[in-house]
Coordinates of C-alpha atoms and ligand atoms in Angstrom, one line a residue:
M1 CA 38.9 133.7 103.4
R2 CA 38.8 137.4 103.9
V3 CA 37.0 137.1 107.2
E4 CA 39.6 134.6 108.4
A5 CA 42.5 136.8 107.5
D6 CA 40.8 139.8 109.2
D7 CA 40.0 137.7 112.3
R8 CA 43.6 136.8 112.6
R9 CA 44.8 140.3 112.0
F10 CA 42.5 141.8 114.7
M11 CA 43.1 139.0 117.1
A12 CA 46.9 139.6 116.7
A13 CA 46.1 143.2 117.7
A14 CA 44.2 142.0 120.8
I15 CA 47.1 139.7 121.7
R16 CA 49.6 142.6 121.5
L17 CA 47.4 144.7 123.8
G18 CA 47.1 141.8 126.2
R19 CA 50.9 141.4 126.4
S20 CA 51.4 145.1 127.3
H21 CA 50.2 144.5 130.9
L22 CA 51.9 141.1 131.5
G23 CA 53.1 140.9 135.1
Q24 CA 51.0 143.8 136.3
T25 CA 47.5 142.2 136.6
A26 CA 48.1 139.3 139.1
T27 CA 46.3 137.2 139.8
N28 CA 44.2 138.1 136.9
P29 CA 45.5 137.3 133.4
S30 CA 46.3 140.2 131.1
V31 CA 43.6 140.0 128.5
G32 CA 43.5 142.1 125.3
C33 CA 40.3 143.2 123.5
V34 CA 39.5 145.2 120.3
V35 CA 36.1 146.2 119.0
V36 CA 35.9 146.4 115.2
K37 CA 33.3 148.0 112.9
D38 CA 33.6 148.3 109.1
G39 CA 37.2 147.1 109.2
E40 CA 38.3 149.7 111.7
I41 CA 39.2 149.4 115.3
I42 CA 36.8 151.6 117.3
G43 CA 37.6 150.4 120.8
E44 CA 40.5 148.7 122.6
G45 CA 41.1 147.6 126.2
V46 CA 43.6 145.6 128.2
T47 CA 43.0 144.2 131.8
A48 CA 43.9 147.2 133.9
I49 CA 47.0 147.2 136.2
G50 CA 46.0 145.5 139.4
G51 CA 43.6 143.2 137.4
R52 CA 40.4 145.4 137.1
P53 CA 38.5 146.6 135.2
H54 CA 38.6 143.8 132.7
A55 CA 39.5 144.4 129.1
E56 CA 36.1 144.2 127.5
P57 CA 34.2 147.0 129.4
Q58 CA 37.1 149.4 128.6
A59 CA 37.0 148.5 124.9
L60 CA 33.2 148.9 124.8
A61 CA 33.4 152.2 126.6
M62 CA 35.8 153.5 124.0
A63 CA 33.6 152.3 121.2
G64 CA 30.5 153.8 122.8
A65 CA 27.2 153.5 120.8
R66 CA 29.1 152.3 117.7
A67 CA 29.7 149.0 119.5
K68 CA 26.1 148.0 118.3
G69 CA 26.5 145.4 115.5
A70 CA 30.4 145.4 115.9
T71 CA 32.8 142.4 116.1
V72 CA 34.7 142.0 119.3
Y73 CA 38.1 140.2 119.5
V74 CA 39.2 139.0 122.9
T75 CA 42.1 136.8 123.8
L76 CA 40.3 135.0 126.7
E77 CA 36.7 134.0 126.9
P78 CA 34.6 136.9 128.4
C79 CA 33.8 136.2 132.1
S80 CA 30.4 135.1 133.2
H81 CA 30.7 135.6 137.0
Y82 CA 29.9 138.4 139.4
G83 CA 33.4 138.6 140.9
K84 CA 35.0 141.9 141.7
T85 CA 33.3 143.3 138.5
P86 CA 30.1 142.3 136.7
P87 CA 30.3 139.7 133.9
C88 CA 31.9 140.9 130.7
A89 CA 29.7 138.6 128.7
N90 CA 26.6 140.5 129.9
A91 CA 28.3 143.8 129.0
L92 CA 28.8 142.5 125.4
V93 CA 25.2 141.5 125.2
A94 CA 24.0 144.8 126.5
A95 CA 26.2 146.7 124.0
G96 CA 24.4 144.8 121.1
V97 CA 27.6 143.4 119.5
A98 CA 26.9 141.1 116.6
R99 CA 30.0 138.8 116.8
V100 CA 32.6 137.8 119.4
V101 CA 35.9 136.1 118.4
V102 CA 37.7 134.4 121.2
A103 CA 41.2 132.8 121.2
V104 CA 41.3 130.8 124.4
T105 CA 38.4 129.5 126.6
D106 CA 38.8 130.4 130.3
P107 CA 39.7 127.5 132.7
D108 CA 38.5 129.4 135.7
P109 CA 35.7 127.1 137.1
R110 CA 33.5 130.2 137.5
V111 CA 33.6 130.8 133.8
S112 CA 34.7 127.7 131.8
G113 CA 32.3 127.9 128.8
R114 CA 29.6 129.9 130.6
G115 CA 30.8 133.2 129.1
L116 CA 30.5 131.7 125.6
A117 CA 27.0 130.3 126.4
I118 CA 25.7 133.7 127.5
L119 CA 26.8 135.2 124.2
A120 CA 25.4 132.4 122.1
D121 CA 22.1 132.4 124.0
A122 CA 21.7 136.1 123.2
G123 CA 22.0 135.4 119.5
I124 CA 25.6 136.6 119.1
E125 CA 27.8 134.7 116.6
V126 CA 30.7 133.2 118.6
V127 CA 33.9 132.0 117.0
T128 CA 36.6 130.4 119.2
G129 CA 40.2 129.2 118.8
V130 CA 41.5 132.0 116.5
L131 CA 45.3 132.4 117.0
H132 CA 44.9 130.1 120.0
T133 CA 48.6 129.2 120.3
D134 CA 49.8 132.8 120.2
A135 CA 47.2 133.9 122.7
A136 CA 47.8 131.0 125.0
R137 CA 51.5 131.9 125.1
G138 CA 50.7 135.3 126.6
L139 CA 48.2 133.7 129.0
S140 CA 50.4 130.7 129.8
A141 CA 51.2 131.5 133.4
Y142 CA 47.5 132.0 134.2
L143 CA 46.6 128.8 132.3
T144 CA 49.3 126.8 134.1
R145 CA 48.1 128.0 137.5
H146 CA 44.5 127.0 136.7
V147 CA 45.1 123.8 134.7
C148 CA 48.1 122.3 136.5
K149 CA 47.4 124.0 139.9
R150 CA 50.9 125.2 140.2
A151 CA 53.1 128.2 139.2
Q152 CA 54.6 128.1 135.7
V153 CA 58.5 127.8 135.5
I154 CA 60.6 129.7 133.1
L155 CA 64.2 128.7 133.2
K156 CA 66.8 131.2 132.0
L157 CA 70.3 130.1 131.2
A158 CA 73.1 132.3 129.8
I159 CA 75.8 130.0 128.4
S160 CA 79.3 130.9 127.2
A161 CA 80.6 129.7 123.8
D162 CA 82.3 126.8 125.5
G163 CA 79.1 125.7 127.4
M164 CA 79.7 127.3 130.8
I165 CA 77.3 129.4 133.0
G166 CA 79.9 130.8 135.4
K167 CA 83.4 130.4 136.7
K168 CA 84.5 128.4 139.8
G169 CA 85.2 130.7 142.7
E170 CA 83.8 133.7 140.9
G171 CA 80.3 132.6 140.3
Q172 CA 78.6 134.9 137.7
V173 CA 80.7 136.3 134.9
A174 CA 79.4 138.6 132.1
I175 CA 78.4 136.2 129.3
T176 CA 75.9 138.2 127.3
G177 CA 75.8 141.8 126.1
P178 CA 73.5 144.7 127.1
I179 CA 70.6 143.9 124.9
A180 CA 70.2 140.4 126.2
R181 CA 70.6 141.7 129.7
T182 CA 67.8 144.2 129.1
Q183 CA 65.6 141.5 127.8
V184 CA 66.1 139.5 131.0
Q185 CA 65.2 142.6 133.0
L186 CA 61.9 142.8 131.0
L187 CA 61.3 139.2 131.6
R188 CA 61.7 139.7 135.3
A189 CA 59.2 142.6 135.1
E190 CA 56.7 140.2 133.4
T191 CA 57.1 137.4 136.0
D192 CA 55.5 137.1 139.5
A193 CA 58.7 135.6 141.2
I194 CA 62.4 135.1 140.6
L195 CA 64.1 132.1 142.1
V196 CA 67.8 131.3 142.8
G197 CA 69.6 128.7 144.9
I198 CA 71.3 129.4 148.1
G199 CA 74.7 128.8 146.3
T200 CA 74.0 131.7 143.9
A201 CA 72.5 133.8 146.6
T202 CA 75.7 133.6 148.7
A203 CA 78.3 133.5 145.9
D204 CA 76.9 136.4 143.8
N205 CA 75.0 138.3 146.5
P206 CA 72.4 139.4 143.8
E207 CA 69.8 142.0 144.0
L208 CA 67.3 140.2 141.8
T209 CA 65.3 143.4 141.1
V210 CA 64.1 145.1 137.9
R211 CA 66.5 148.0 137.2
L212 CA 64.9 149.4 134.1
K213 CA 64.1 153.1 134.4
G214 CA 60.5 153.6 135.4
M215 CA 59.9 149.9 135.9
E216 CA 61.6 149.5 139.3
H217 CA 58.2 149.1 141.0
R218 CA 57.7 145.9 139.0
S219 CA 60.3 143.9 140.9
P220 CA 58.7 140.4 141.6
L221 CA 58.9 138.3 144.7
R222 CA 62.4 137.0 145.3
I223 CA 62.8 133.4 146.3
V224 CA 65.9 131.6 147.5
L225 CA 65.8 127.8 147.5
D226 CA 67.4 127.5 150.9
R227 CA 66.9 124.1 152.6
R228 CA 68.9 124.9 155.8
L229 CA 67.9 128.6 155.9
E230 CA 71.4 129.8 155.4
L231 CA 70.7 133.0 153.7
P232 CA 73.0 135.5 155.4
L233 CA 71.1 138.3 157.2
S234 CA 73.7 140.7 155.8
S235 CA 73.0 139.6 152.2
T236 CA 71.5 142.1 149.8
L237 CA 68.4 140.0 149.5
A238 CA 67.8 139.7 153.3
S239 CA 68.7 143.3 154.1
T240 CA 66.3 144.7 151.5
A241 CA 63.4 142.3 152.3
D242 CA 61.5 145.1 153.9
R243 CA 61.4 146.9 150.5
V244 CA 61.2 144.0 148.0
R245 CA 59.2 140.9 149.0
T246 CA 61.7 138.1 149.7
A247 CA 61.2 134.5 150.7
C248 CA 63.4 131.5 151.6
A249 CA 61.8 128.3 150.3
C250 CA 62.8 125.3 152.5
C251 CA 62.2 121.9 151.0
N252 CA 61.7 119.0 153.4
P253 CA 61.7 121.0 156.7
T254 CA 60.8 117.9 158.7
D255 CA 64.6 117.1 158.6
F256 CA 65.1 120.2 160.9
R257 CA 62.2 119.6 163.3
C258 CA 64.3 119.4 166.4
D259 CA 67.2 121.6 165.2
A260 CA 67.4 124.7 167.5
A261 CA 69.9 126.5 165.3
F262 CA 67.5 126.1 162.3
S263 CA 64.6 127.6 164.4
A264 CA 66.8 130.4 165.5
R265 CA 67.8 131.2 161.8
E266 CA 64.1 131.1 160.9
M267 CA 63.2 133.6 163.6
A268 CA 66.0 135.9 162.6
L269 CA 65.0 135.8 158.9
K270 CA 61.4 136.5 159.7
D271 CA 62.4 139.4 162.0
Q272 CA 64.1 140.9 158.9
A273 CA 60.9 140.5 156.9
V274 CA 62.1 137.5 155.0
E275 CA 59.2 135.0 154.5
V276 CA 59.9 131.3 155.1
I277 CA 58.0 128.9 152.9
K278 CA 58.2 125.3 154.1
V279 CA 57.3 122.6 151.5
A280 CA 58.0 119.0 150.8
D281 CA 59.7 119.4 147.4
L282 CA 59.8 121.6 144.3
S283 CA 56.5 120.5 142.9
D284 CA 54.9 121.3 146.3
L285 CA 56.6 124.7 146.3
L286 CA 55.1 125.5 142.9
A287 CA 51.6 124.4 144.1
R288 CA 52.0 126.5 147.3
L289 CA 53.1 129.5 145.2
A290 CA 50.0 129.2 143.0
T291 CA 47.8 129.4 146.2
L292 CA 49.7 132.5 147.1
G293 CA 48.7 134.1 143.7
V294 CA 52.1 133.5 142.1
S295 CA 51.5 132.3 138.5
S296 CA 55.0 132.4 137.1
V297 CA 58.5 131.8 138.5
L298 CA 61.7 132.8 136.7
V299 CA 64.5 130.4 137.6
E300 CA 67.8 132.3 137.3
G301 CA 70.5 130.0 138.8
G302 CA 72.6 128.3 139.4
A303 CA 73.4 125.0 137.7
T304 CA 72.2 122.7 140.6
V305 CA 68.8 124.5 140.8
A306 CA 68.4 124.4 137.0
K307 CA 69.2 120.7 137.0
A308 CA 66.7 120.0 139.8
F309 CA 63.8 121.7 138.0
L310 CA 64.7 120.0 134.7
E311 CA 65.0 116.5 136.3
A312 CA 61.6 117.0 138.0
D313 CA 60.2 117.9 134.6
L314 CA 58.9 121.2 136.0
V315 CA 60.3 123.5 133.4
D316 CA 57.6 124.9 131.1
R317 CA 59.6 127.5 129.2
L318 CA 63.3 127.7 128.5
H319 CA 65.1 131.0 127.6
L320 CA 68.6 130.2 126.4
Y321 CA 71.2 132.9 125.7
Q322 CA 74.4 131.8 124.1
G323 CA 77.2 134.4 124.3
A324 CA 80.5 134.6 122.4
V325 CA 82.8 134.7 125.4
E326 CA 84.9 131.6 126.4
I327 CA 85.2 130.8 130.1
G328 CA 87.7 128.0 129.8
R329 CA 89.1 125.5 132.4
D330 CA 87.6 126.9 135.6
G331 CA 84.1 127.1 134.1
L332 CA 80.9 125.8 135.7
A333 CA 79.3 123.6 133.1
S334 CA 75.7 124.3 132.0
P335 CA 73.2 121.4 132.5
L336 CA 71.9 122.2 129.1
G337 CA 73.0 123.7 125.8
R338 CA 71.5 124.4 122.3
A339 CA 72.8 121.0 121.2
N340 CA 71.1 118.9 123.8
I341 CA 67.6 120.3 124.5
P342 CA 65.3 117.5 125.5
S343 CA 63.0 116.4 122.7
T344 CA 60.0 117.3 124.9
F345 CA 60.7 120.9 124.3
R346 CA 59.6 122.8 121.1
H347 CA 61.6 125.6 119.7
V348 CA 59.4 128.7 119.4
R349 CA 61.7 131.7 118.9
H350 CA 65.2 132.6 117.7
A351 CA 66.9 136.1 117.8
R352 CA 70.3 137.6 117.6
F353 CA 71.4 140.4 119.8
G354 CA 74.8 141.5 118.5
A355 CA 77.1 138.5 119.3
D356 CA 74.5 136.8 121.5
Q357 CA 72.0 134.2 120.3
F358 CA 68.7 133.8 121.9
D359 CA 66.4 130.7 121.7
E360 CA 63.1 130.1 123.4
Y361 CA 61.6 126.7 123.9
E362 CA 58.2 125.5 125.3
R363 CA 57.6 122.2 127.1
D364 CA 54.9 120.3 125.1
R365 CA 52.3 119.2 127.7
Ligands
AOF1 C1 37.6 138.9 131.3 N1 38.3 139.9 130.9 O1 40.1 141.2 131.1 C2 40.0 139.3 132.4 C3 39.2 138.2 132.8 O2 38.5 138.7 140.4 P1 37.7 139.1 139.2 O3 36.3 139.4 139.4 O4 38.4 140.2 138.4 O5 37.8 137.8 138.2 C4 39.0 137.2 137.9 C5 38.7 136.2 136.7 O6 38.2 136.9 135.6 C6 39.9 135.4 136.3 O7 40.1 134.3 137.0 C7 39.5 135.1 134.8 O8 38.5 134.1 134.9 C8 38.7 136.4 134.4 N2 39.6 137.3 133.8 N3 38.0 138.0 132.2 O9 36.4 138.7 130.8 C9 39.5 140.2 131.4 N4 41.2 139.6 133.0
ZN2 ZN1 35.3 140.0 132.7

């Protein structure tokens, strides 16, 4: 019993460490690792910014010679391949650790059980599945990219007390307070891409960047769902594309095969450093993004785009903010509210930020 409780406690520490570099290790997952001896953490590591070195060699380096006979907690199965770094499983064997506790096995075909086998073959006790659900949440974008071969979708909706997400003619209105808005900024920093529809891009002229002090460099790829390539060259998104990576995603481009005006707009956007991604549909877009190394996409608006992702059953995580303001008659109705979440979603978190309520849901797959 004691061992189980300690295993959970130290794995929780490894999960917290792993979360600290979320969004900064692409395309590698952000893995956390702690080395424990006599009930004390003697080494810790998290996948470095940029993806390397991996977590384990850093934790082992911190523990030094004391790693011999220690227990190692790692959120993802230690790697077994010679990629850009040597295998972590071999490093654990060389350090003489006695026991390795893993939360999630690695779906990367180069690893996928081989890391665990290297450890077991060397006589190391291996335990898997400890705090699996919690660890998988932190690794969920990486797991979706490998298992479903597409980028993960997080849909964020901020809904007024009367079920609206904006106002006709005005587009975005302030629905939530400063704490909720800061949390969304953090979420942007942890995600590989932010996506909005052309309607939102033209009505709100958004910046879609991370504006938290010291985290501005973490602005993800900005994507506009723009079937006809109508993003104005003068928009904030297009005119800052040389500084923050920006793309127009065009579903079903064959419709425009012989359209000279379309081709001219495509050239003009590309001239301004806006990338153009031509795909068949949303599912194809997410698969294409995965091949470009994008593991997660935050869908931020508007209602049409949210509805399209929901109807295609492509939403993996749902972040719902419910504010106290009322928008009234000219409101743009939300496609979803706390009262009608599809039964395929599981509620995983609730919080209150002043007058705002926050709920997070996961799609059961
Ligand atoms: C670990 N510890 O901290 C991480 C792992 O391109 P490479 O050589 O860095 O390999 C990338 C793969 O390494 C990635 O797909 C996943 O299988 C694993 N990530 N493994 O042992 C870590 N980040
Ligand atoms: Zn590794």
